[in-house]
Structures are given as C-alpha cells and as structure tokens.
mmCIF file of C-alpha atoms and ligand atoms in Angstrom:
data_model
loop_
_atom_site.group_PDB
_atom_site.id
_atom_site.type_symbol
_atom_site.label_atom_id
_atom_site.label_comp_id
_atom_site.label_asym_id
_atom_site.label_seq_id
_atom_site.Cartn_x
_atom_site.Cartn_y
_atom_site.Cartn_z
ATOM 1 C CA MET D 135 -65.457 15.863 -21.774
ATOM 2 C CA ALA D 136 -62.655 13.384 -22.780
ATOM 3 C CA GLY D 137 -64.492 11.185 -25.119
ATOM 4 C CA ARG D 138 -66.879 8.295 -24.654
ATOM 5 C CA GLY D 139 -65.910 5.599 -22.277
ATOM 6 C CA VAL D 140 -62.913 7.975 -21.110
ATOM 7 C CA THR D 141 -62.973 8.629 -17.529
ATOM 8 C CA ARG D 142 -60.856 11.849 -16.669
ATOM 9 C CA THR D 143 -60.326 12.950 -13.413
ATOM 10 C CA ARG D 144 -58.753 15.746 -11.530
ATOM 11 C CA PHE D 145 -57.257 16.538 -7.815
ATOM 12 C CA ALA D 146 -57.089 20.052 -6.886
ATOM 13 C CA PRO D 147 -55.627 20.968 -3.700
ATOM 14 C CA SER D 148 -54.739 24.386 -2.545
ATOM 15 C CA PRO D 149 -51.108 25.300 -1.850
ATOM 16 C CA THR D 150 -52.144 26.866 1.709
ATOM 17 C CA GLY D 151 -50.096 23.994 3.767
ATOM 18 C CA LEU D 152 -48.403 20.856 3.146
ATOM 19 C CA LEU D 153 -50.337 17.801 1.636
ATOM 20 C CA HIS D 154 -51.483 15.129 4.365
ATOM 21 C CA LEU D 155 -52.464 11.872 4.496
ATOM 22 C CA GLY D 156 -55.727 12.708 3.743
ATOM 23 C CA HIS D 157 -54.328 14.156 0.368
ATOM 24 C CA ALA D 158 -52.846 11.372 -0.348
ATOM 25 C CA PHE D 159 -55.717 9.171 0.003
ATOM 26 C CA SER D 160 -57.846 11.725 -2.413
ATOM 27 C CA ALA D 161 -55.213 12.007 -5.104
ATOM 28 C CA LEU D 162 -54.832 8.183 -5.040
ATOM 29 C CA VAL D 163 -58.804 7.645 -5.250
ATOM 30 C CA SER D 164 -58.671 10.205 -7.949
ATOM 31 C CA ALA D 165 -55.899 9.031 -10.035
ATOM 32 C CA GLY D 166 -57.275 5.174 -9.489
ATOM 33 C CA LYS D 167 -60.430 6.390 -11.082
ATOM 34 C CA ALA D 168 -58.861 7.727 -14.345
ATOM 35 C CA SER D 169 -58.278 6.101 -17.739
ATOM 36 C CA PRO D 170 -54.934 6.073 -18.743
ATOM 37 C CA GLY D 171 -53.360 9.376 -19.043
ATOM 38 C CA GLN D 172 -56.429 11.158 -17.565
ATOM 39 C CA PHE D 173 -55.395 12.130 -14.066
ATOM 40 C CA LEU D 174 -55.422 15.839 -14.105
ATOM 41 C CA LEU D 175 -53.525 18.422 -11.561
ATOM 42 C CA ARG D 176 -55.349 21.667 -10.702
ATOM 43 C CA ILE D 177 -53.613 24.069 -8.543
ATOM 44 C CA GLU D 178 -56.491 26.126 -6.519
ATOM 45 C CA ASP D 179 -54.714 29.101 -5.684
ATOM 46 C CA ILE D 180 -57.760 32.272 -5.787
ATOM 47 C CA ASP D 181 -57.000 32.762 -1.867
ATOM 48 C CA ARG D 182 -53.579 35.009 -2.959
ATOM 49 C CA ASP D 183 -52.733 35.457 0.898
ATOM 50 C CA ARG D 184 -52.651 32.358 2.181
ATOM 51 C CA CYS D 185 -51.389 30.574 -0.813
ATOM 52 C CA LYS D 186 -47.647 29.997 -1.234
ATOM 53 C CA PRO D 187 -45.199 29.049 -3.985
ATOM 54 C CA GLU D 188 -43.147 26.435 -1.497
ATOM 55 C CA PHE D 189 -46.783 24.777 -1.102
ATOM 56 C CA GLU D 190 -47.021 24.792 -4.542
ATOM 57 C CA ALA D 191 -43.523 23.031 -5.208
ATOM 58 C CA ALA D 192 -44.162 20.707 -2.557
ATOM 59 C CA ILE D 193 -47.551 19.683 -3.863
ATOM 60 C CA PHE D 194 -45.692 18.656 -7.240
ATOM 61 C CA GLU D 195 -42.892 16.852 -5.194
ATOM 62 C CA ASP D 196 -45.223 14.792 -2.640
ATOM 63 C CA LEU D 197 -47.442 13.399 -5.712
ATOM 64 C CA ALA D 198 -44.470 12.479 -7.791
ATOM 65 C CA TRP D 199 -43.012 10.676 -4.802
ATOM 66 C CA LEU D 200 -46.505 8.872 -4.272
ATOM 67 C CA GLY D 201 -45.662 7.753 -7.596
ATOM 68 C CA LEU D 202 -48.631 9.673 -9.456
ATOM 69 C CA GLU D 203 -48.412 11.096 -12.728
ATOM 70 C CA TRP D 204 -50.681 13.602 -13.820
ATOM 71 C CA ARG D 205 -51.424 15.244 -17.617
ATOM 72 C CA GLN D 206 -49.982 18.365 -18.496
ATOM 73 C CA PRO D 207 -50.525 21.511 -18.237
ATOM 74 C CA VAL D 208 -51.291 21.809 -14.938
ATOM 75 C CA MET D 209 -53.932 24.426 -14.642
ATOM 76 C CA ARG D 210 -53.584 27.398 -11.788
ATOM 77 C CA GLN D 211 -56.566 29.182 -10.518
ATOM 78 C CA SER D 212 -54.606 32.660 -10.424
ATOM 79 C CA ASP D 213 -54.270 32.347 -14.507
ATOM 80 C CA ARG D 214 -58.164 32.277 -14.867
ATOM 81 C CA MET D 215 -59.198 35.634 -12.867
ATOM 82 C CA ALA D 216 -60.683 36.788 -16.491
ATOM 83 C CA VAL D 217 -62.551 33.486 -16.933
ATOM 84 C CA TYR D 218 -64.008 33.975 -13.570
ATOM 85 C CA ARG D 219 -64.806 37.566 -13.994
ATOM 86 C CA ASP D 220 -66.982 36.884 -17.336
ATOM 87 C CA ALA D 221 -68.823 34.272 -15.354
ATOM 88 C CA LEU D 222 -69.591 36.622 -12.258
ATOM 89 C CA SER D 223 -71.020 39.378 -15.111
ATOM 90 C CA TYR D 224 -73.280 36.750 -17.101
ATOM 91 C CA LEU D 225 -75.025 35.769 -13.925
ATOM 92 C CA GLY D 226 -75.269 39.532 -13.110
ATOM 93 C CA ASP D 227 -76.883 39.724 -16.741
ATOM 94 C CA LEU D 228 -79.318 36.710 -15.573
ATOM 95 C CA GLY D 229 -80.395 39.308 -12.405
ATOM 96 C CA VAL D 230 -79.167 35.963 -10.080
ATOM 97 C CA THR D 231 -76.283 38.006 -8.091
ATOM 98 C CA TYR D 232 -76.310 40.645 -5.713
ATOM 99 C CA PRO D 233 -73.739 42.536 -3.967
ATOM 100 C CA CYS D 234 -73.458 42.098 0.184
ATOM 101 C CA SER D 235 -71.366 44.076 2.762
ATOM 102 C CA CYS D 236 -72.645 41.808 5.941
ATOM 103 C CA THR D 237 -69.616 41.120 8.067
ATOM 104 C CA ARG D 238 -70.142 37.778 9.926
ATOM 105 C CA GLY D 239 -71.064 39.752 13.176
ATOM 106 C CA ASP D 240 -73.981 41.181 11.165
ATOM 107 C CA ILE D 241 -75.178 37.940 9.799
ATOM 108 C CA LYS D 242 -75.019 36.531 13.458
ATOM 109 C CA ALA D 243 -77.174 39.617 14.683
ATOM 110 C CA ALA D 244 -79.379 39.195 11.846
ATOM 111 C CA LEU D 245 -80.008 35.708 12.545
ATOM 112 C CA SER D 246 -80.383 35.778 16.396
ATOM 113 C CA ALA D 247 -83.233 38.073 16.357
ATOM 114 C CA PRO D 248 -85.988 36.152 18.676
ATOM 115 C CA GLN D 249 -88.337 35.292 15.439
ATOM 116 C CA GLU D 250 -85.194 33.968 13.377
ATOM 117 C CA GLY D 251 -85.332 30.251 15.425
ATOM 118 C CA ALA D 252 -81.881 28.387 15.825
ATOM 119 C CA LEU D 253 -78.648 29.018 13.849
ATOM 120 C CA ILE D 254 -78.319 26.748 10.671
ATOM 121 C CA HIS D 255 -75.333 25.997 9.387
ATOM 122 C CA GLY D 256 -74.727 25.251 5.470
ATOM 123 C CA PRO D 257 -71.347 24.111 3.808
ATOM 124 C CA ASP D 258 -70.440 27.815 4.088
ATOM 125 C CA GLY D 259 -71.307 28.353 7.590
ATOM 126 C CA LEU D 260 -74.331 30.315 8.570
ATOM 127 C CA ILE D 261 -77.216 30.644 6.034
ATOM 128 C CA TYR D 262 -77.409 34.126 5.031
ATOM 129 C CA PRO D 263 -80.670 35.811 6.170
ATOM 130 C CA GLY D 264 -80.981 37.758 2.816
ATOM 131 C CA THR D 265 -80.131 41.190 4.257
ATOM 132 C CA CYS D 266 -78.704 42.894 1.243
ATOM 133 C CA ARG D 267 -80.826 40.734 -1.233
ATOM 134 C CA GLY D 268 -82.776 43.703 -2.554
ATOM 135 C CA ARG D 269 -79.214 45.302 -3.699
ATOM 136 C CA SER D 270 -78.548 46.115 -7.458
ATOM 137 C CA MET D 271 -75.064 44.961 -8.902
ATOM 138 C CA ARG D 272 -74.975 48.729 -10.333
ATOM 139 C CA ASP D 273 -74.355 49.586 -6.685
ATOM 140 C CA LEU D 274 -71.148 47.215 -5.951
ATOM 141 C CA ARG D 275 -68.817 48.688 -3.841
ATOM 142 C CA GLU D 276 -65.141 47.864 -3.484
ATOM 143 C CA ASP D 277 -65.440 46.112 -0.096
ATOM 144 C CA ASP D 278 -68.487 43.920 -0.861
ATOM 145 C CA VAL D 279 -68.836 40.481 -1.549
ATOM 146 C CA ILE D 280 -71.072 39.118 -4.355
ATOM 147 C CA ARG D 281 -74.004 36.390 -3.608
ATOM 148 C CA LEU D 282 -75.955 34.074 -5.364
ATOM 149 C CA ASP D 283 -79.532 34.817 -5.001
ATOM 150 C CA ALA D 284 -80.635 31.382 -4.981
ATOM 151 C CA GLY D 285 -84.525 31.560 -5.254
ATOM 152 C CA ARG D 286 -84.190 33.728 -8.352
ATOM 153 C CA ALA D 287 -81.407 31.296 -9.580
ATOM 154 C CA PHE D 288 -84.435 28.296 -9.085
ATOM 155 C CA ASP D 289 -86.629 30.546 -11.049
ATOM 156 C CA LEU D 290 -84.519 30.145 -14.060
ATOM 157 C CA ILE D 291 -83.786 26.265 -13.961
ATOM 158 C CA ARG D 292 -86.458 24.359 -15.485
ATOM 159 C CA ASP D 293 -87.904 21.778 -12.971
ATOM 160 C CA ASN D 294 -87.031 23.318 -9.282
ATOM 161 C CA MET D 295 -84.830 20.172 -8.301
ATOM 162 C CA LEU D 296 -81.443 19.738 -9.028
ATOM 163 C CA SER D 297 -79.573 16.115 -9.297
ATOM 164 C CA PHE D 298 -76.176 14.451 -9.864
ATOM 165 C CA ARG D 299 -74.643 11.577 -10.196
ATOM 166 C CA ASP D 300 -72.529 10.103 -7.076
ATOM 167 C CA GLY D 301 -73.215 6.242 -7.035
ATOM 168 C CA ARG D 302 -76.713 6.670 -7.523
ATOM 169 C CA ALA D 303 -78.421 9.787 -8.324
ATOM 170 C CA GLN D 304 -78.711 12.231 -5.788
ATOM 171 C CA VAL D 305 -81.875 14.990 -5.734
ATOM 172 C CA LEU D 306 -82.328 18.242 -3.911
ATOM 173 C CA GLY D 307 -85.548 20.340 -4.102
ATOM 174 C CA ARG D 308 -85.821 24.352 -4.053
ATOM 175 C CA ASP D 309 -87.075 24.571 -0.734
ATOM 176 C CA ALA D 310 -84.285 22.334 0.690
ATOM 177 C CA PHE D 311 -81.763 24.472 -0.927
ATOM 178 C CA LEU D 312 -83.012 27.582 0.210
ATOM 179 C CA SER D 313 -83.256 26.287 3.975
ATOM 180 C CA GLY D 314 -80.307 24.659 4.072
ATOM 181 C CA ILE D 315 -77.683 26.305 1.938
ATOM 182 C CA GLY D 316 -79.030 29.556 0.909
ATOM 183 C CA ASP D 317 -77.434 32.691 -1.043
ATOM 184 C CA VAL D 318 -73.621 31.073 -0.944
ATOM 185 C CA ILE D 319 -71.009 33.429 -1.902
ATOM 186 C CA LEU D 320 -69.704 33.733 -5.536
ATOM 187 C CA ALA D 321 -66.886 36.467 -5.486
ATOM 188 C CA ARG D 322 -65.267 37.049 -1.841
ATOM 189 C CA ARG D 323 -64.322 40.240 -0.566
ATOM 190 C CA GLY D 324 -61.231 41.283 -2.712
ATOM 191 C CA MET D 325 -60.594 37.896 -4.433
ATOM 192 C CA GLY D 326 -63.042 38.586 -7.210
ATOM 193 C CA THR D 327 -64.305 34.937 -7.135
ATOM 194 C CA SER D 328 -65.040 31.991 -4.788
ATOM 195 C CA TYR D 329 -63.922 28.458 -4.677
ATOM 196 C CA HIS D 330 -67.386 27.568 -5.763
ATOM 197 C CA LEU D 331 -67.434 29.483 -8.705
ATOM 198 C CA SER D 332 -64.177 28.306 -10.036
ATOM 199 C CA VAL D 333 -64.298 25.021 -9.282
ATOM 200 C CA VAL D 334 -67.012 24.717 -11.395
ATOM 201 C CA LEU D 335 -65.825 26.773 -14.502
ATOM 202 C CA ASP D 336 -62.510 24.746 -13.969
ATOM 203 C CA ASP D 337 -63.951 21.455 -13.689
ATOM 204 C CA ALA D 338 -65.899 22.153 -17.507
ATOM 205 C CA ALA D 339 -62.365 23.757 -18.848
ATOM 206 C CA GLN D 340 -60.575 20.705 -17.823
ATOM 207 C CA GLY D 341 -63.445 18.356 -19.343
ATOM 208 C CA ILE D 342 -63.530 16.694 -15.974
ATOM 209 C CA GLY D 343 -66.073 13.354 -16.319
ATOM 210 C CA LEU D 344 -65.874 12.464 -12.609
ATOM 211 C CA VAL D 345 -65.459 14.625 -9.762
ATOM 212 C CA THR D 346 -63.744 12.854 -6.680
ATOM 213 C CA ARG D 347 -63.062 14.398 -3.616
ATOM 214 C CA GLY D 348 -64.053 14.172 0.297
ATOM 215 C CA LEU D 349 -67.712 13.598 1.380
ATOM 216 C CA ASP D 350 -66.946 17.306 3.460
ATOM 217 C CA LEU D 351 -67.772 18.701 0.057
ATOM 218 C CA PHE D 352 -70.774 16.633 -0.438
ATOM 219 C CA ASP D 353 -73.341 19.692 0.062
ATOM 220 C CA SER D 354 -71.212 22.015 -1.877
ATOM 221 C CA THR D 355 -71.733 19.834 -4.566
ATOM 222 C CA TRP D 356 -75.460 21.124 -4.779
ATOM 223 C CA ILE D 357 -74.278 24.717 -5.233
ATOM 224 C CA HIS D 358 -72.119 23.306 -8.087
ATOM 225 C CA VAL D 359 -74.841 21.910 -9.801
ATOM 226 C CA LEU D 360 -77.020 24.814 -9.594
ATOM 227 C CA LEU D 361 -73.931 26.892 -11.153
ATOM 228 C CA GLN D 362 -73.892 24.330 -13.825
ATOM 229 C CA ARG D 363 -77.599 25.068 -14.952
ATOM 230 C CA LEU D 364 -77.091 28.706 -14.738
ATOM 231 C CA LEU D 365 -74.009 28.584 -16.598
ATOM 232 C CA ASP D 366 -75.170 25.947 -19.083
ATOM 233 C CA LEU D 367 -72.217 23.641 -18.605
ATOM 234 C CA GLU D 368 -72.091 20.027 -18.969
ATOM 235 C CA ALA D 369 -72.364 17.891 -15.326
ATOM 236 C CA PRO D 370 -69.743 15.768 -14.542
ATOM 237 C CA ASP D 371 -70.319 12.682 -11.862
ATOM 238 C CA TYR D 372 -69.234 12.882 -8.851
ATOM 239 C CA HIS D 373 -67.277 10.379 -6.116
ATOM 240 C CA HIS D 374 -67.277 11.718 -2.520
ATOM 241 C CA HIS D 375 -64.989 9.746 -0.711
ATOM 242 C CA ARG D 376 -64.459 8.676 2.907
ATOM 243 C CA LEU D 377 -62.427 10.814 5.240
ATOM 244 C CA ILE D 378 -59.239 10.140 6.392
ATOM 245 C CA ARG D 379 -59.328 10.938 10.209
ATOM 246 C CA ASP D 380 -56.648 11.144 12.892
ATOM 247 C CA GLU D 381 -56.893 8.434 16.438
ATOM 248 C CA ASP D 382 -59.467 10.898 17.876
ATOM 249 C CA GLY D 383 -61.912 10.805 14.708
ATOM 250 C CA LYS D 384 -60.999 14.310 13.785
ATOM 251 C CA ARG D 385 -60.724 15.098 9.944
ATOM 252 C CA LEU D 386 -57.197 15.958 9.408
ATOM 253 C CA ALA D 387 -56.229 19.593 8.349
ATOM 254 C CA LYS D 388 -53.622 21.190 6.859
ATOM 255 C CA ARG D 389 -52.325 22.650 9.951
ATOM 256 C CA ASP D 390 -51.437 18.767 11.402
ATOM 257 C CA ASP D 391 -47.922 18.876 10.042
ATOM 258 C CA ALA D 392 -46.945 15.553 12.000
ATOM 259 C CA ARG D 393 -49.441 14.107 9.203
ATOM 260 C CA SER D 394 -47.721 15.797 6.667
ATOM 261 C CA LEU D 395 -46.442 13.582 3.782
ATOM 262 C CA ARG D 396 -43.200 15.353 4.179
ATOM 263 C CA GLU D 397 -42.870 14.264 7.814
ATOM 264 C CA LEU D 398 -44.100 10.507 7.290
ATOM 265 C CA ARG D 399 -41.172 10.400 4.337
ATOM 266 C CA GLY D 400 -38.807 12.128 6.589
ATOM 267 C CA GLN D 401 -39.434 9.103 9.295
ATOM 268 C CA GLY D 402 -38.508 6.825 6.457
ATOM 269 C CA LEU D 403 -41.980 5.821 5.493
ATOM 270 C CA SER D 404 -42.171 4.579 1.663
ATOM 271 C CA ALA D 405 -45.015 5.205 -1.099
ATOM 272 C CA ALA D 406 -46.329 2.089 -0.522
ATOM 273 C CA GLU D 407 -46.789 2.498 3.065
ATOM 274 C CA ILE D 408 -48.493 5.360 2.730
ATOM 275 C CA ARG D 409 -51.033 4.118 0.230
ATOM 276 C CA ALA D 410 -51.393 1.166 2.997
ATOM 277 C CA LEU D 411 -51.750 3.317 6.019
ATOM 278 C CA VAL D 412 -54.497 4.980 3.918
ATOM 279 C CA GLY D 413 -56.357 1.863 3.211
ATOM 280 C CA MET D 414 -55.230 1.634 -0.532
HETATM 281 N N1 LIG V 795 -59.345 22.980 -3.351
HETATM 282 C C1 LIG V 795 -60.113 22.267 -2.711
HETATM 283 C C2 LIG V 795 -59.536 21.715 -1.412
HETATM 284 O O1 LIG V 795 -58.479 21.881 -1.144
HETATM 285 C C3 LIG V 795 -60.470 21.052 -3.636
HETATM 286 C C4 LIG V 795 -62.045 20.801 -3.493
HETATM 287 C C5 LIG V 795 -62.248 19.707 -4.640
HETATM 288 O O2 LIG V 795 -61.842 18.858 -4.957
HETATM 289 O O3 LIG V 795 -63.376 20.416 -5.030
HETATM 290 O O4 LIG V 795 -60.234 21.044 -0.663
#
C-alpha cells in the first residue's frame, strides 16, 4: 500500500479499442480520488488476440490530452504472466481449482435440463453447472480452462462471508455466491489467466488502496474479494462509479466509435468540454 493517509488509485483500460466518454469519466474519477502523485495506469492486455499496440498508444495520448498524469512505470499485464501462473499453481495446491472443457453450448445444454430451472446469469454469464468439478488438475489438457471451485474456496476461508468497503460495508454469504456467481474461470482458454485473477494480483502488486471502476463490475468484486482471501492479499477499498450512457440509456461500448475521445477531439471539443459532458 502507499502508506497511511495516502490514497493510491488506478485506471486499468484494455487496449481493445479507442477510449470513449465512459473511459474518460472513469479515469477522471480515479485520478480525482488519488493523493498527489498516486494515480497509476495499468494496461490490461491479456487478451492477445484483441489488444492492439495502436490502441495502447491511443490510451496514453488521449489520457494526456485530458490532462491526466500518472505515475511511472506503467504496468502491463502481458509482462506478468509468470506471476499469474504462480498464483494459479498456488490455488491448485490449495485444491480450489479444476480443469474444464465445457463449451458454452455444453453449459447451456446442462442448464436447460428440465430439473435445472431458469437460466441464471452471473457477472461472467451463465452460472456454471459444475459438470467438470470432479476433475483433477493433473488431468489439465491443452484446451481446458481452469475454474475456481467456489464451494471448496469457501471451505477454506474463516467465516463463510465475504465483505468489502464501498462507501459502507458490503457483505455476501456463501450460498449467495454459489448461486449467483459460482465457479468462475480463472484461466481462459489459451490465455493462461483471466481478468479476475490478474486484476487481483495486479492491484495488490501496485499497492492500490482504492479501486475505482464502473458499477457494471460490482458483482465481479465478490470474486476478487474471495481471491484476495485465498491468496492472502491485502484488500483495497472500492468505489464503483455510475456509468455513462448514450441517449438511449445504453452503456457506451468500445465499438461506439462515434463517442470516442478521438472523434470528439476531432470535432473540436476541448478537454474541459469532455469533463463537462460527463458531469465532472
Ligand atoms: N480492463 C478492465 C476494463 O476495461 C478494467 C476493469 C477494472 O478496473 O477492474 O473494464
């Protein structure tokens, strides 16, 4: 951590597209909550197929144009694969992971069996029905993903209850986690890690004391808090901010190029006008 009374925050974009107004808002919120010199940047580039160097360059340029300054060096997730691998093997030794070969179709078919009831979505899509849960990590095959055995994970933590601070204390019990989130993926096919595993390790490594990000990630935070407990990492505080929406109330996505900062800048908007547009 950055030390007593000092708040260190970060902005962690993925270079899979151009930054838009929603990113600008997120970065500004994060930088605004940091103590002087304690705003960090992290490039979340584990998805090698979708990340592009030109988008990474655009991130630096657009954030600087917005008037933001971040502490050096910038962390890049693609440099940290060994750290993710070690954590996965540690979790494997704890007995809380298993390999899984199910496709989305397999999962849907398993969940659509009449006795399973309505399909429930968690932060990562359909709640995994546990088909591969009995498999051993010794049988890990090339095309498998690695999942967290959430039930076993809860067996290892002391009070069967997760909590984190976001303004006030938030709590979630074992049953709610198992039914609403379930056995999430910790290492995606061909990727060697996942957003959840990497973000937890990186926030800890960067000494982030306050994680700021959009409300769309609120439920993912439960996964992160569980991983922090398993990996014995210090838990940061959280601030999940409101989302910037388009005129139809839809959350902005990277494919909405029309609202990219680039495009708006090209139309002659100033950084101050961008701030005003997102209500800052
Ligand atoms: N790379 C993630 C995103 O672009 C960051 C999420 C986070 O801040 O934890 O949404």
